[in-house]
Coordinates of C-alpha atoms and ligand atoms in Angstrom, one line a residue:
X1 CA 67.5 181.7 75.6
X2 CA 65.3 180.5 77.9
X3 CA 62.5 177.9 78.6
X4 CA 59.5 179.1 79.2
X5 CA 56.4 177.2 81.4
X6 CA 53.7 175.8 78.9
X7 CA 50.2 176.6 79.4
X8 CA 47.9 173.8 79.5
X9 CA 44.7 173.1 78.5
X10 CA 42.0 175.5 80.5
X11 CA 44.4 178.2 80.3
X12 CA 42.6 181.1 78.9
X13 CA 45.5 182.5 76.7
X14 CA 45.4 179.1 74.4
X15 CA 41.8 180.5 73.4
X16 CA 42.6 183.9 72.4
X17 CA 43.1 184.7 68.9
X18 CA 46.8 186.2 68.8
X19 CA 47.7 189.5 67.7
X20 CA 49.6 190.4 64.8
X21 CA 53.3 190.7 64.8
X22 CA 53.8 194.8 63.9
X23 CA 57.5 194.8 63.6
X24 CA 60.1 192.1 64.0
X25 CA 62.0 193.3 66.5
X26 CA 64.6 191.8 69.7
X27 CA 61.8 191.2 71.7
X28 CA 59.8 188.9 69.0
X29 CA 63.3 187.6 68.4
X30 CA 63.8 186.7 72.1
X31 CA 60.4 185.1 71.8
X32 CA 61.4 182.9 68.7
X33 CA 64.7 181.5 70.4
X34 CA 62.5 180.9 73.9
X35 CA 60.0 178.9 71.6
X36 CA 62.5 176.7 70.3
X37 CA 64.4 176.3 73.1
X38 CA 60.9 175.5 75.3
X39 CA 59.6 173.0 72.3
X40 CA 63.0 170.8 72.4
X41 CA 63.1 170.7 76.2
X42 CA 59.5 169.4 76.4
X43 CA 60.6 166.8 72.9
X44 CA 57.6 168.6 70.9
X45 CA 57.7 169.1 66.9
X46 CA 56.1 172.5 67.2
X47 CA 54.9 175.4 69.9
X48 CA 53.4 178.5 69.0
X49 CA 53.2 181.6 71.4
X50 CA 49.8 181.3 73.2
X51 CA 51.5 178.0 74.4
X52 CA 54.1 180.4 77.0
X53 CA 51.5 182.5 77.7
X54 CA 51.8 185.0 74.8
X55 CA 48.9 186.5 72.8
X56 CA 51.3 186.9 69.6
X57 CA 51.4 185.6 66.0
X58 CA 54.5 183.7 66.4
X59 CA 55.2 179.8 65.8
X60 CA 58.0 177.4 65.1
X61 CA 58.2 174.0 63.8
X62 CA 61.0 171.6 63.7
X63 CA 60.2 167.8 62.7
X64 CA 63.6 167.3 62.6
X65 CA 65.2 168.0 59.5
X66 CA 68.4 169.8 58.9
X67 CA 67.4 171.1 55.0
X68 CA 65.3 172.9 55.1
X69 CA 66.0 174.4 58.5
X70 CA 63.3 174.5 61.4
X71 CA 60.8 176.8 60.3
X72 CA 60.1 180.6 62.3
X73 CA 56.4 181.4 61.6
X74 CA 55.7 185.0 62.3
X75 CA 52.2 186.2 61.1
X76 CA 51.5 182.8 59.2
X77 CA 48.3 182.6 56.9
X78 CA 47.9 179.4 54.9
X79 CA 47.1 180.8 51.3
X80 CA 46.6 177.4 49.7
X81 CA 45.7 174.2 50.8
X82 CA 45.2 170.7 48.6
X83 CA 42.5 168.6 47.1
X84 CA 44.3 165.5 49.5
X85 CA 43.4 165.1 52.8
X86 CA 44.9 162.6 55.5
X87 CA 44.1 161.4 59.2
X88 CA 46.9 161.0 61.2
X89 CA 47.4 161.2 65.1
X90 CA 48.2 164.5 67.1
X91 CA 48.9 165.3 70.2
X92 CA 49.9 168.9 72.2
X93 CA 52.6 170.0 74.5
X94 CA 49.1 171.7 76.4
X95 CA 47.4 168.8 76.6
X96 CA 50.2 165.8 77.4
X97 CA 49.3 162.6 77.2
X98 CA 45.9 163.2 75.2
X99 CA 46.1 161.7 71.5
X100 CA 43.2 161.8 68.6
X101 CA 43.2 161.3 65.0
X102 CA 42.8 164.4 63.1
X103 CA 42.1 164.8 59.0
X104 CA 43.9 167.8 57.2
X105 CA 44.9 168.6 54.1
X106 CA 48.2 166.5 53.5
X107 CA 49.8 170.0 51.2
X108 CA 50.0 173.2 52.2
X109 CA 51.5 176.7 50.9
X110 CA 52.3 179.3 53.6
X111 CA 53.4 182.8 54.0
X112 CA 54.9 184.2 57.1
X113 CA 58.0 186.1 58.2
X114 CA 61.1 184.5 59.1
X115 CA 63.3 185.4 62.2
X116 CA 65.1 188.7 60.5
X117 CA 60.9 189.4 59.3
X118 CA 61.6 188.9 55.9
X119 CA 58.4 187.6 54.0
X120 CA 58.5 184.0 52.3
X121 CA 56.1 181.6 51.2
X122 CA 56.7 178.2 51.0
X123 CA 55.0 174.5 50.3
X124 CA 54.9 172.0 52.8
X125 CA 53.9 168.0 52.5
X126 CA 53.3 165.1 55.4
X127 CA 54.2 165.6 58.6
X128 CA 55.3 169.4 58.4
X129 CA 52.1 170.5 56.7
X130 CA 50.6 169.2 59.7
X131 CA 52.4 170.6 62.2
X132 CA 52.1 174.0 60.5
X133 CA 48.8 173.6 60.5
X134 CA 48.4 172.6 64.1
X135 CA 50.5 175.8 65.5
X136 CA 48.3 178.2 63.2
X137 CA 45.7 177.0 64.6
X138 CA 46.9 177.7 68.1
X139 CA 47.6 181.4 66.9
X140 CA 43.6 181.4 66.3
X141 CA 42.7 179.7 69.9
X142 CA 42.0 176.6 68.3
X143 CA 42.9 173.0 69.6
X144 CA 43.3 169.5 67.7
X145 CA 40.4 168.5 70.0
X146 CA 38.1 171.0 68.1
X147 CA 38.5 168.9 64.8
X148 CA 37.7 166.1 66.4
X149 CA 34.2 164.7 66.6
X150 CA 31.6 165.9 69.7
X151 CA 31.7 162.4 71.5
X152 CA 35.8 161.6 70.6
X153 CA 36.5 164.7 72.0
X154 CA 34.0 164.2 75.2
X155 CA 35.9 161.2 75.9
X156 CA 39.5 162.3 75.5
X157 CA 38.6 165.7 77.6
X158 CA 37.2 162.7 80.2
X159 CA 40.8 161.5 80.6
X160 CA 42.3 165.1 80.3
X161 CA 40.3 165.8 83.5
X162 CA 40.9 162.4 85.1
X163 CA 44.7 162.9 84.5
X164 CA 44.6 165.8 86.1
X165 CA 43.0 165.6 89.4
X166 CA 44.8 166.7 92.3
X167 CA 46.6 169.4 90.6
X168 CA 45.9 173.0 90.9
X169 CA 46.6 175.8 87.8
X170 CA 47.5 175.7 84.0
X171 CA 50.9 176.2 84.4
X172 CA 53.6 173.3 83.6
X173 CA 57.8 173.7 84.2
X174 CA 59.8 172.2 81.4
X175 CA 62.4 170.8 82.6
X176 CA 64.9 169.3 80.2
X177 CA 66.7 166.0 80.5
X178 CA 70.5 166.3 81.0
X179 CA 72.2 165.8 77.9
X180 CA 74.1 162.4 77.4
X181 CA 72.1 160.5 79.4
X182 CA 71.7 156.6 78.1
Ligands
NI1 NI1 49.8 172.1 70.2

């Protein structure tokens, strides 16, 4: 496994909509692991492909519970959503250090295929839904800042750009803390 550099906001690949996974194969396995092992280096809940640079309908999400087990989002469609709708702060391993409240529905049922690309569908509440919902999105180029209202989001791309001065590209190394460090 490896970790991969995160794009960052401005990157062009986190506005393309993502291709369709044809096949399950080693390679979108390889991808899967990299994801994971990217979004725990960087301490994120979720990371979806366009995040390392790759145009491809593939997602994980792991809020940190054992059962059920992280969940591998390959092709992912929401097929249902609920009545109940919540605001709750979000932030993006693209855009560090940028936070705004965003209102989605609090239930959601998905379909996707897991790692082996075996179809399942499944309901999701809280804090998960939301993070589904927040890497699907990413697989369709779209940001938390785009649910967020025209002057919230002019004032937290303000700070983006402030907090970002001086540096040069889209790309960001990952580089994980050594374990068993207090
Ligand atoms: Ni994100």
């Amino acid at each position: 496994m490896t970790v991969r550099q995160l794009h960052l906001l401005g990157s062009p690949v986190l506005r393309q909509r993502a291709a369709p996974v044809a096949a399950v194969d080693d390679d979108v396995r390889r991808l899967v692991d990299d994801l994971f092992e990217t979004m725990r280096a960087a301490k994120g809940v979720g990371l979806a492909a366009n995040q390392v640079g790759v145009a491809r309908r593939v997602a994980v999400v792991d809020v940190g519970e054992d059962d059920p087990p992280p969940l591998v989002l390959i092709n992912p469609r929401i097929v249902h959503a609920g009545d109940v709708v919540e605001v709750a702060e979000e932030g993006c391993l693209s855009i560090p250090e940028i936070y705004g409240e965003v209102e989605r529905p609090l239930q959601v049922t998905l379909e996707a295929l897991d790692r082996d690309g075996r179809p399942y569908r499944l309901d999701v509440a809280g804090y998960k839904a939301r993070a589904v919902q927040h890497e699907i999105d990413h697989l369709d180029g779209v940001l938390f800042l785009d649910h967020l209202s025209a002057v919230k989001r002019g004032l937290l791309l303000a700070k983006w750009k402030k907090s970002r001065k001086g540096q040069s590209g889209y790309l960001k190394e990952v580089t994980p803390e050594p374990a068993g460090e207090l």
